Amino acid sequence: MKLLKSISKSLTLALAATALCLGAQARTFDEVKKDGKIIIATEGQFAPFNYFQGAKLTGFEVEVAEAVAAKMGVKVEWKALSFDALLTGLRQDRWDMVIASHGITEERAKAVTFTEPHYCSGGVIVAKDPAIHAAKDLSGKVISVQTGTTYLENVKKVSNVKEIKNFPQDTDARAALASGRVDAWVTDRFVAKQALDANPGSGMKIGDFLFIERIASAVAKGNTSLAAEVNKALAAIQADGSYAAISKKWFNEDIRCK
Ligand code: ARG
């Protein structure tokens, strides 16, 4: 009797745990579709990809995601959070998708499911001193990067770097270079280009690529139904000219992966 009781007790516990897990499960495409809206999280501090113009969230990725959602027949509910919260929140099923210029890496792919890439780019070396433009020039230097990024991972691989200064936002990593607190800043090539165009007097120069990467959205690990629909919609906007138009508008070129 005692045994039976304890068995039934553990069964109840197991069932409750299962229910909890199910309750927190990622929404399938059908569930998103039924709801009429997809919840997408981004950072909003990474111009020209995702940023705020006053109170309005905008940027290349915001427009691409809106176009993808429109093809899927749903509206977007945007969330803006710090970069380091984005993939974590996805794992807790607090939103359906993340679009924030994440490079596809093996490490991240263990935790989330990436869609097809929506652009290709890479990390570049930005410095004021024209003598600092290649990876070997980082030897003995202090470098700024945004925390949790592939820029950090790749600067770590460069030998003899004196110090890597981490900043929660890429804009702070840029400010560190602007004010001379670091020797170089490693960031996305398009972000660097936009920052230099916006500040022609800053004295910053764009050097070599440190690495290249494929940038994609992410959904919860194993949410294949949603990933498949996003991929279909992305392929559709890349085929019908709307992706090209958005890309031209922001970059004057088509930045899709070739
Ligand atoms: N591409 C880099 C990475 O994958 C940086 C992404 C930064 N994104 C942002 N919204 N600040 O880590």
mmCIF file of N, CA, C and O in Angstrom, residues 123-199:
data_model
loop_
_atom_site.group_PDB
_atom_site.id
_atom_site.type_symbol
_atom_site.label_atom_id
_atom_site.label_comp_id
_atom_site.label_asym_id
_atom_site.label_seq_id
_atom_site.Cartn_x
_atom_site.Cartn_y
_atom_site.Cartn_z
ATOM 1 N N GLY A 123 33.059 40.504 -39.337
ATOM 2 C CA GLY A 123 33.598 41.457 -38.373
ATOM 3 C C GLY A 123 34.819 42.147 -38.952
ATOM 4 O O GLY A 123 35.710 41.492 -39.499
ATOM 5 N N VAL A 124 34.854 43.469 -38.854
ATOM 6 C CA VAL A 124 36.001 44.231 -39.364
ATOM 7 C C VAL A 124 36.733 44.925 -38.218
ATOM 8 O O VAL A 124 36.175 45.149 -37.142
ATOM 9 N N ILE A 125 37.971 45.266 -38.486
ATOM 10 C CA ILE A 125 38.793 46.004 -37.526
ATOM 11 C C ILE A 125 38.630 47.489 -37.819
ATOM 12 O O ILE A 125 38.852 47.928 -38.943
ATOM 13 N N VAL A 126 38.226 48.248 -36.803
ATOM 14 C CA VAL A 126 38.098 49.696 -36.973
ATOM 15 C C VAL A 126 39.087 50.359 -36.018
ATOM 16 O O VAL A 126 39.148 49.992 -34.842
ATOM 17 N N ALA A 127 39.862 51.305 -36.524
ATOM 18 C CA ALA A 127 40.845 51.996 -35.683
ATOM 19 C C ALA A 127 41.043 53.417 -36.195
ATOM 20 O O ALA A 127 40.627 53.746 -37.310
ATOM 21 N N LYS A 128 41.640 54.237 -35.360
ATOM 22 C CA LYS A 128 41.979 55.600 -35.811
ATOM 23 C C LYS A 128 43.380 55.619 -36.399
ATOM 24 O O LYS A 128 43.655 56.347 -37.332
ATOM 25 N N ASP A 129 44.253 54.812 -35.814
ATOM 26 C CA ASP A 129 45.632 54.705 -36.274
ATOM 27 C C ASP A 129 45.662 53.882 -37.555
ATOM 28 O O ASP A 129 45.319 52.697 -37.543
ATOM 29 N N PRO A 130 46.074 54.491 -38.672
ATOM 30 C CA PRO A 130 46.064 53.752 -39.945
ATOM 31 C C PRO A 130 46.992 52.532 -39.941
ATOM 32 O O PRO A 130 46.870 51.652 -40.796
ATOM 33 N N ALA A 131 47.893 52.459 -38.962
ATOM 34 C CA ALA A 131 48.787 51.301 -38.878
ATOM 35 C C ALA A 131 48.070 50.069 -38.327
ATOM 36 O O ALA A 131 48.595 48.959 -38.382
ATOM 37 N N ILE A 132 46.857 50.274 -37.776
ATOM 38 C CA ILE A 132 46.101 49.128 -37.238
ATOM 39 C C ILE A 132 44.977 48.781 -38.214
ATOM 40 O O ILE A 132 43.935 49.438 -38.244
ATOM 41 N N HIS A 133 45.219 47.804 -39.056
ATOM 42 C CA HIS A 133 44.146 47.427 -39.992
ATOM 43 C C HIS A 133 44.046 45.930 -40.224
ATOM 44 O O HIS A 133 43.032 45.442 -40.703
ATOM 45 N N ALA A 134 45.072 45.167 -39.863
ATOM 46 C CA ALA A 134 45.036 43.714 -40.068
ATOM 47 C C ALA A 134 45.094 43.007 -38.710
ATOM 48 O O ALA A 134 45.473 43.613 -37.712
ATOM 49 N N ALA A 135 44.742 41.722 -38.702
ATOM 50 C CA ALA A 135 44.708 40.950 -37.456
ATOM 51 C C ALA A 135 46.051 41.032 -36.713
ATOM 52 O O ALA A 135 46.082 41.184 -35.489
ATOM 53 N N LYS A 136 47.142 40.968 -37.449
ATOM 54 C CA LYS A 136 48.461 40.977 -36.795
ATOM 55 C C LYS A 136 48.734 42.319 -36.091
ATOM 56 O O LYS A 136 49.520 42.365 -35.134
ATOM 57 N N ASP A 137 48.061 43.365 -36.547
ATOM 58 C CA ASP A 137 48.263 44.688 -35.934
ATOM 59 C C ASP A 137 47.597 44.799 -34.561
ATOM 60 O O ASP A 137 47.806 45.785 -33.848
ATOM 61 N N LEU A 138 46.784 43.810 -34.209
ATOM 62 C CA LEU A 138 46.087 43.859 -32.904
ATOM 63 C C LEU A 138 47.011 43.405 -31.771
ATOM 64 O O LEU A 138 46.681 43.534 -30.595
ATOM 65 N N SER A 139 48.135 42.897 -32.134
ATOM 66 C CA SER A 139 49.115 42.435 -31.140
ATOM 67 C C SER A 139 49.531 43.611 -30.243
ATOM 68 O O SER A 139 49.909 44.678 -30.729
ATOM 69 N N GLY A 140 49.399 43.391 -28.919
ATOM 70 C CA GLY A 140 49.777 44.424 -27.955
ATOM 71 C C GLY A 140 48.761 45.539 -27.813
ATOM 72 O O GLY A 140 49.010 46.531 -27.120
ATOM 73 N N LYS A 141 47.598 45.380 -28.439
ATOM 74 C CA LYS A 141 46.606 46.455 -28.446
ATOM 75 C C LYS A 141 45.389 46.143 -27.563
ATOM 76 O O LYS A 141 45.133 44.994 -27.209
ATOM 77 N N VAL A 142 44.645 47.200 -27.237
ATOM 78 C CA VAL A 142 43.416 47.066 -26.461
ATOM 79 C C VAL A 142 42.242 47.181 -27.437
ATOM 80 O O VAL A 142 42.165 48.141 -28.219
ATOM 81 N N ILE A 143 41.357 46.187 -27.400
ATOM 82 C CA ILE A 143 40.270 46.098 -28.387
ATOM 83 C C ILE A 143 38.911 46.157 -27.683
ATOM 84 O O ILE A 143 38.719 45.489 -26.657
ATOM 85 N N SER A 144 37.968 46.879 -28.257
ATOM 86 C CA SER A 144 36.612 46.891 -27.702
ATOM 87 C C SER A 144 35.667 46.063 -28.573
ATOM 88 O O SER A 144 35.766 46.079 -29.802
ATOM 89 N N VAL A 145 34.777 45.347 -27.896
ATOM 90 C CA VAL A 145 33.756 44.535 -28.586
ATOM 91 C C VAL A 145 32.489 44.513 -27.731
ATOM 92 O O VAL A 145 32.544 44.774 -26.531
ATOM 93 N N GLN A 146 31.376 44.168 -28.372
ATOM 94 C CA GLN A 146 30.144 43.955 -27.611
ATOM 95 C C GLN A 146 30.186 42.565 -26.977
ATOM 96 O O GLN A 146 30.571 41.582 -27.625
ATOM 97 N N THR A 147 29.759 42.489 -25.722
ATOM 98 C CA THR A 147 29.699 41.225 -24.972
ATOM 99 C C THR A 147 28.809 40.207 -25.686
ATOM 100 O O THR A 147 27.758 40.565 -26.214
ATOM 101 N N GLY A 148 29.232 38.948 -25.668
ATOM 102 C CA GLY A 148 28.386 37.863 -26.177
ATOM 103 C C GLY A 148 28.356 37.750 -27.684
ATOM 104 O O GLY A 148 27.573 36.977 -28.233
ATOM 105 N N THR A 149 29.207 38.493 -28.372
ATOM 106 C CA THR A 149 29.170 38.469 -29.839
ATOM 107 C C THR A 149 30.271 37.589 -30.423
ATOM 108 O O THR A 149 31.219 37.201 -29.743
ATOM 109 N N THR A 150 30.132 37.343 -31.720
ATOM 110 C CA THR A 150 31.164 36.622 -32.456
ATOM 111 C C THR A 150 32.421 37.484 -32.587
ATOM 112 O O THR A 150 33.499 36.951 -32.842
ATOM 113 N N TYR A 151 32.279 38.812 -32.404
ATOM 114 C CA TYR A 151 33.466 39.683 -32.446
ATOM 115 C C TYR A 151 34.375 39.329 -31.279
ATOM 116 O O TYR A 151 35.582 39.208 -31.444
ATOM 117 N N LEU A 152 33.754 39.153 -30.116
ATOM 118 C CA LEU A 152 34.519 38.761 -28.932
ATOM 119 C C LEU A 152 35.211 37.413 -29.177
ATOM 120 O O LEU A 152 36.420 37.275 -28.978
ATOM 121 N N GLU A 153 34.427 36.435 -29.646
ATOM 122 C CA GLU A 153 34.979 35.096 -29.882
ATOM 123 C C GLU A 153 36.186 35.145 -30.824
ATOM 124 O O GLU A 153 37.175 34.449 -30.623
ATOM 125 N N ASN A 154 36.067 35.948 -31.855
ATOM 126 C CA ASN A 154 37.130 35.971 -32.862
ATOM 127 C C ASN A 154 38.327 36.812 -32.456
ATOM 128 O O ASN A 154 39.450 36.506 -32.850
ATOM 129 N N VAL A 155 38.122 37.852 -31.657
ATOM 130 C CA VAL A 155 39.276 38.613 -31.160
ATOM 131 C C VAL A 155 40.066 37.741 -30.184
ATOM 132 O O VAL A 155 41.293 37.792 -30.147
ATOM 133 N N LYS A 156 39.336 36.894 -29.435
ATOM 134 C CA LYS A 156 40.005 35.980 -28.493
ATOM 135 C C LYS A 156 40.994 35.064 -29.209
ATOM 136 O O LYS A 156 41.965 34.609 -28.624
ATOM 137 N N LYS A 157 40.710 34.763 -30.477
ATOM 138 C CA LYS A 157 41.574 33.841 -31.237
ATOM 139 C C LYS A 157 42.844 34.518 -31.749
ATOM 140 O O LYS A 157 43.765 33.851 -32.211
ATOM 141 N N VAL A 158 42.870 35.851 -31.712
ATOM 142 C CA VAL A 158 44.050 36.574 -32.201
ATOM 143 C C VAL A 158 45.120 36.543 -31.112
ATOM 144 O O VAL A 158 44.825 36.810 -29.944
ATOM 145 N N SER A 159 46.339 36.225 -31.503
ATOM 146 C CA SER A 159 47.367 36.100 -30.460
ATOM 147 C C SER A 159 47.957 37.454 -30.059
ATOM 148 O O SER A 159 47.996 38.393 -30.869
ATOM 149 N N ASN A 160 48.332 37.510 -28.788
ATOM 150 C CA ASN A 160 49.029 38.667 -28.213
ATOM 151 C C ASN A 160 48.213 39.945 -28.051
ATOM 152 O O ASN A 160 48.790 41.014 -27.877
ATOM 153 N N VAL A 161 46.883 39.833 -28.131
ATOM 154 C CA VAL A 161 46.071 41.023 -27.862
ATOM 155 C C VAL A 161 46.300 41.399 -26.397
ATOM 156 O O VAL A 161 46.324 40.538 -25.522
ATOM 157 N N LYS A 162 46.485 42.681 -26.139
ATOM 158 C CA LYS A 162 46.804 43.096 -24.767
ATOM 159 C C LYS A 162 45.585 42.967 -23.859
ATOM 160 O O LYS A 162 45.651 42.396 -22.779
ATOM 161 N N GLU A 163 44.454 43.498 -24.326
ATOM 162 C CA GLU A 163 43.248 43.442 -23.505
ATOM 163 C C GLU A 163 42.009 43.544 -24.393
ATOM 164 O O GLU A 163 42.015 44.290 -25.378
ATOM 165 N N ILE A 164 40.962 42.795 -24.016
ATOM 166 C CA ILE A 164 39.680 42.930 -24.718
ATOM 167 C C ILE A 164 38.724 43.604 -23.744
ATOM 168 O O ILE A 164 38.488 43.082 -22.643
ATOM 169 N N LYS A 165 38.207 44.743 -24.134
ATOM 170 C CA LYS A 165 37.222 45.420 -23.289
ATOM 171 C C LYS A 165 35.822 45.093 -23.831
ATOM 172 O O LYS A 165 35.531 45.328 -25.005
ATOM 173 N N ASN A 166 34.981 44.546 -22.935
ATOM 174 C CA ASN A 166 33.610 44.141 -23.291
ATOM 175 C C ASN A 166 32.608 45.222 -22.953
ATOM 176 O O ASN A 166 32.669 45.786 -21.865
ATOM 177 N N PHE A 167 31.666 45.443 -23.831
ATOM 178 C CA PHE A 167 30.602 46.417 -23.549
ATOM 179 C C PHE A 167 29.246 45.769 -23.826
ATOM 180 O O PHE A 167 29.117 45.042 -24.809
ATOM 181 N N PRO A 168 28.251 46.057 -22.995
ATOM 182 C CA PRO A 168 26.928 45.457 -23.217
ATOM 183 C C PRO A 168 26.325 45.879 -24.561
ATOM 184 O O PRO A 168 25.563 45.128 -25.157
ATOM 185 N N GLN A 169 26.685 47.069 -25.035
ATOM 186 C CA GLN A 169 26.174 47.514 -26.339
ATOM 187 C C GLN A 169 27.323 47.806 -27.290
ATOM 188 O O GLN A 169 28.360 48.347 -26.878
ATOM 189 N N ASP A 170 27.091 47.516 -28.557
ATOM 190 C CA ASP A 170 28.098 47.795 -29.577
ATOM 191 C C ASP A 170 28.371 49.296 -29.678
ATOM 192 O O ASP A 170 29.500 49.709 -29.956
ATOM 193 N N THR A 171 27.345 50.107 -29.433
ATOM 194 C CA THR A 171 27.529 51.562 -29.501
ATOM 195 C C THR A 171 28.519 52.040 -28.433
ATOM 196 O O THR A 171 29.230 53.026 -28.636
ATOM 197 N N ASP A 172 28.573 51.342 -27.301
ATOM 198 C CA ASP A 172 29.543 51.700 -26.257
ATOM 199 C C ASP A 172 30.954 51.273 -26.661
ATOM 200 O O ASP A 172 31.933 51.943 -26.327
ATOM 201 N N ALA A 173 31.038 50.144 -27.361
ATOM 202 C CA ALA A 173 32.336 49.684 -27.858
ATOM 203 C C ALA A 173 32.871 50.698 -28.875
ATOM 204 O O ALA A 173 34.072 50.998 -28.904
ATOM 205 N N ARG A 174 31.956 51.245 -29.663
ATOM 206 C CA ARG A 174 32.342 52.270 -30.641
ATOM 207 C C ARG A 174 32.801 53.543 -29.929
ATOM 208 O O ARG A 174 33.827 54.138 -30.268
ATOM 209 N N ALA A 175 32.028 53.953 -28.905
ATOM 210 C CA ALA A 175 32.359 55.168 -28.157
ATOM 211 C C ALA A 175 33.735 55.061 -27.502
ATOM 212 O O ALA A 175 34.451 56.053 -27.388
ATOM 213 N N ALA A 176 34.095 53.847 -27.092
ATOM 214 C CA ALA A 176 35.403 53.636 -26.461
ATOM 215 C C ALA A 176 36.533 53.938 -27.442
ATOM 216 O O ALA A 176 37.561 54.510 -27.062
ATOM 217 N N LEU A 177 36.315 53.577 -28.700
ATOM 218 C CA LEU A 177 37.328 53.892 -29.719
ATOM 219 C C LEU A 177 37.325 55.392 -30.019
ATOM 220 O O LEU A 177 38.378 56.022 -30.087
ATOM 221 N N ALA A 178 36.114 55.941 -30.137
ATOM 222 C CA ALA A 178 35.999 57.364 -30.469
ATOM 223 C C ALA A 178 36.720 58.227 -29.437
ATOM 224 O O ALA A 178 37.367 59.216 -29.790
ATOM 225 N N SER A 179 36.626 57.826 -28.162
ATOM 226 C CA SER A 179 37.234 58.646 -27.112
ATOM 227 C C SER A 179 38.664 58.222 -26.790
ATOM 228 O O SER A 179 39.260 58.727 -25.840
ATOM 229 N N GLY A 180 39.185 57.273 -27.558
ATOM 230 C CA GLY A 180 40.591 56.893 -27.398
ATOM 231 C C GLY A 180 40.888 55.977 -26.219
ATOM 232 O O GLY A 180 42.039 55.820 -25.831
ATOM 233 N N ARG A 181 39.863 55.342 -25.646
ATOM 234 C CA ARG A 181 40.102 54.403 -24.542
ATOM 235 C C ARG A 181 40.575 53.041 -25.028
ATOM 236 O O ARG A 181 41.050 52.231 -24.247
ATOM 237 N N VAL A 182 40.379 52.756 -26.310
ATOM 238 C CA VAL A 182 40.889 51.505 -26.888
ATOM 239 C C VAL A 182 41.592 51.828 -28.212
ATOM 240 O O VAL A 182 41.422 52.921 -28.764
ATOM 241 N N ASP A 183 42.361 50.859 -28.703
ATOM 242 C CA ASP A 183 43.092 51.066 -29.958
ATOM 243 C C ASP A 183 42.258 50.665 -31.172
ATOM 244 O O ASP A 183 42.477 51.176 -32.270
ATOM 245 N N ALA A 184 41.364 49.700 -30.979
ATOM 246 C CA ALA A 184 40.553 49.243 -32.107
ATOM 247 C C ALA A 184 39.212 48.705 -31.609
ATOM 248 O O ALA A 184 39.070 48.312 -30.450
ATOM 249 N N TRP A 185 38.258 48.731 -32.514
ATOM 250 C CA TRP A 185 36.903 48.242 -32.232
ATOM 251 C C TRP A 185 36.599 47.208 -33.308
ATOM 252 O O TRP A 185 36.878 47.462 -34.480
ATOM 253 N N VAL A 186 36.089 46.047 -32.916
ATOM 254 C CA VAL A 186 35.706 45.046 -33.914
ATOM 255 C C VAL A 186 34.186 44.945 -33.935
ATOM 256 O O VAL A 186 33.550 44.718 -32.893
ATOM 257 N N THR A 187 33.632 45.142 -35.113
ATOM 258 C CA THR A 187 32.171 45.139 -35.276
ATOM 259 C C THR A 187 31.807 44.707 -36.685
ATOM 260 O O THR A 187 32.684 44.394 -37.498
ATOM 261 N N ASP A 188 30.518 44.694 -36.974
ATOM 262 C CA ASP A 188 30.048 44.321 -38.310
ATOM 263 C C ASP A 188 30.490 45.359 -39.348
ATOM 264 O O ASP A 188 30.493 46.555 -39.080
ATOM 265 N N ARG A 189 30.786 44.902 -40.526
ATOM 266 C CA ARG A 189 31.278 45.831 -41.569
ATOM 267 C C ARG A 189 30.241 46.902 -41.923
ATOM 268 O O ARG A 189 30.596 48.053 -42.148
ATOM 269 N N PHE A 190 28.961 46.536 -41.960
ATOM 270 C CA PHE A 190 27.933 47.520 -42.323
ATOM 271 C C PHE A 190 27.663 48.495 -41.179
ATOM 272 O O PHE A 190 27.333 49.653 -41.401
ATOM 273 N N VAL A 191 27.793 47.994 -39.963
ATOM 274 C CA VAL A 191 27.628 48.851 -38.778
ATOM 275 C C VAL A 191 28.765 49.878 -38.743
ATOM 276 O O VAL A 191 28.553 51.067 -38.500
ATOM 277 N N ALA A 192 29.967 49.396 -39.027
ATOM 278 C CA ALA A 192 31.134 50.279 -39.048
ATOM 279 C C ALA A 192 30.969 51.343 -40.130
ATOM 280 O O ALA A 192 31.214 52.536 -39.894
ATOM 281 N N LYS A 193 30.529 50.910 -41.298
ATOM 282 C CA LYS A 193 30.374 51.827 -42.412
ATOM 283 C C LYS A 193 29.364 52.926 -42.064
ATOM 284 O O LYS A 193 29.605 54.106 -42.294
ATOM 285 N N GLN A 194 28.251 52.511 -41.484
ATOM 286 C CA GLN A 194 27.212 53.482 -41.109
ATOM 287 C C GLN A 194 27.728 54.449 -40.046
ATOM 288 O O GLN A 194 27.480 55.644 -40.104
ATOM 289 N N ALA A 195 28.494 53.928 -39.072
ATOM 290 C CA ALA A 195 29.018 54.775 -37.997
ATOM 291 C C ALA A 195 29.989 55.809 -38.563
ATOM 292 O O ALA A 195 29.986 56.973 -38.148
ATOM 293 N N LEU A 196 30.813 55.389 -39.518
ATOM 294 C CA LEU A 196 31.774 56.314 -40.123
ATOM 295 C C LEU A 196 31.077 57.346 -41.001
ATOM 296 O O LEU A 196 31.444 58.520 -40.989
ATOM 297 N N ASP A 197 30.068 56.892 -41.753
ATOM 298 C CA ASP A 197 29.311 57.825 -42.592
ATOM 299 C C ASP A 197 28.616 58.878 -41.742
ATOM 300 O O ASP A 197 28.525 60.045 -42.120
ATOM 301 N N ALA A 198 28.130 58.448 -40.567
ATOM 302 C CA ALA A 198 27.405 59.376 -39.696
ATOM 303 C C ALA A 198 28.361 60.333 -38.972
ATOM 304 O O ALA A 198 27.941 61.381 -38.500
ATOM 305 N N ASN A 199 29.632 59.943 -38.856
ATOM 306 C CA ASN A 199 30.640 60.767 -38.163
ATOM 307 C C ASN A 199 31.899 60.927 -38.993
ATOM 308 O O ASN A 199 32.947 60.390 -38.655
#
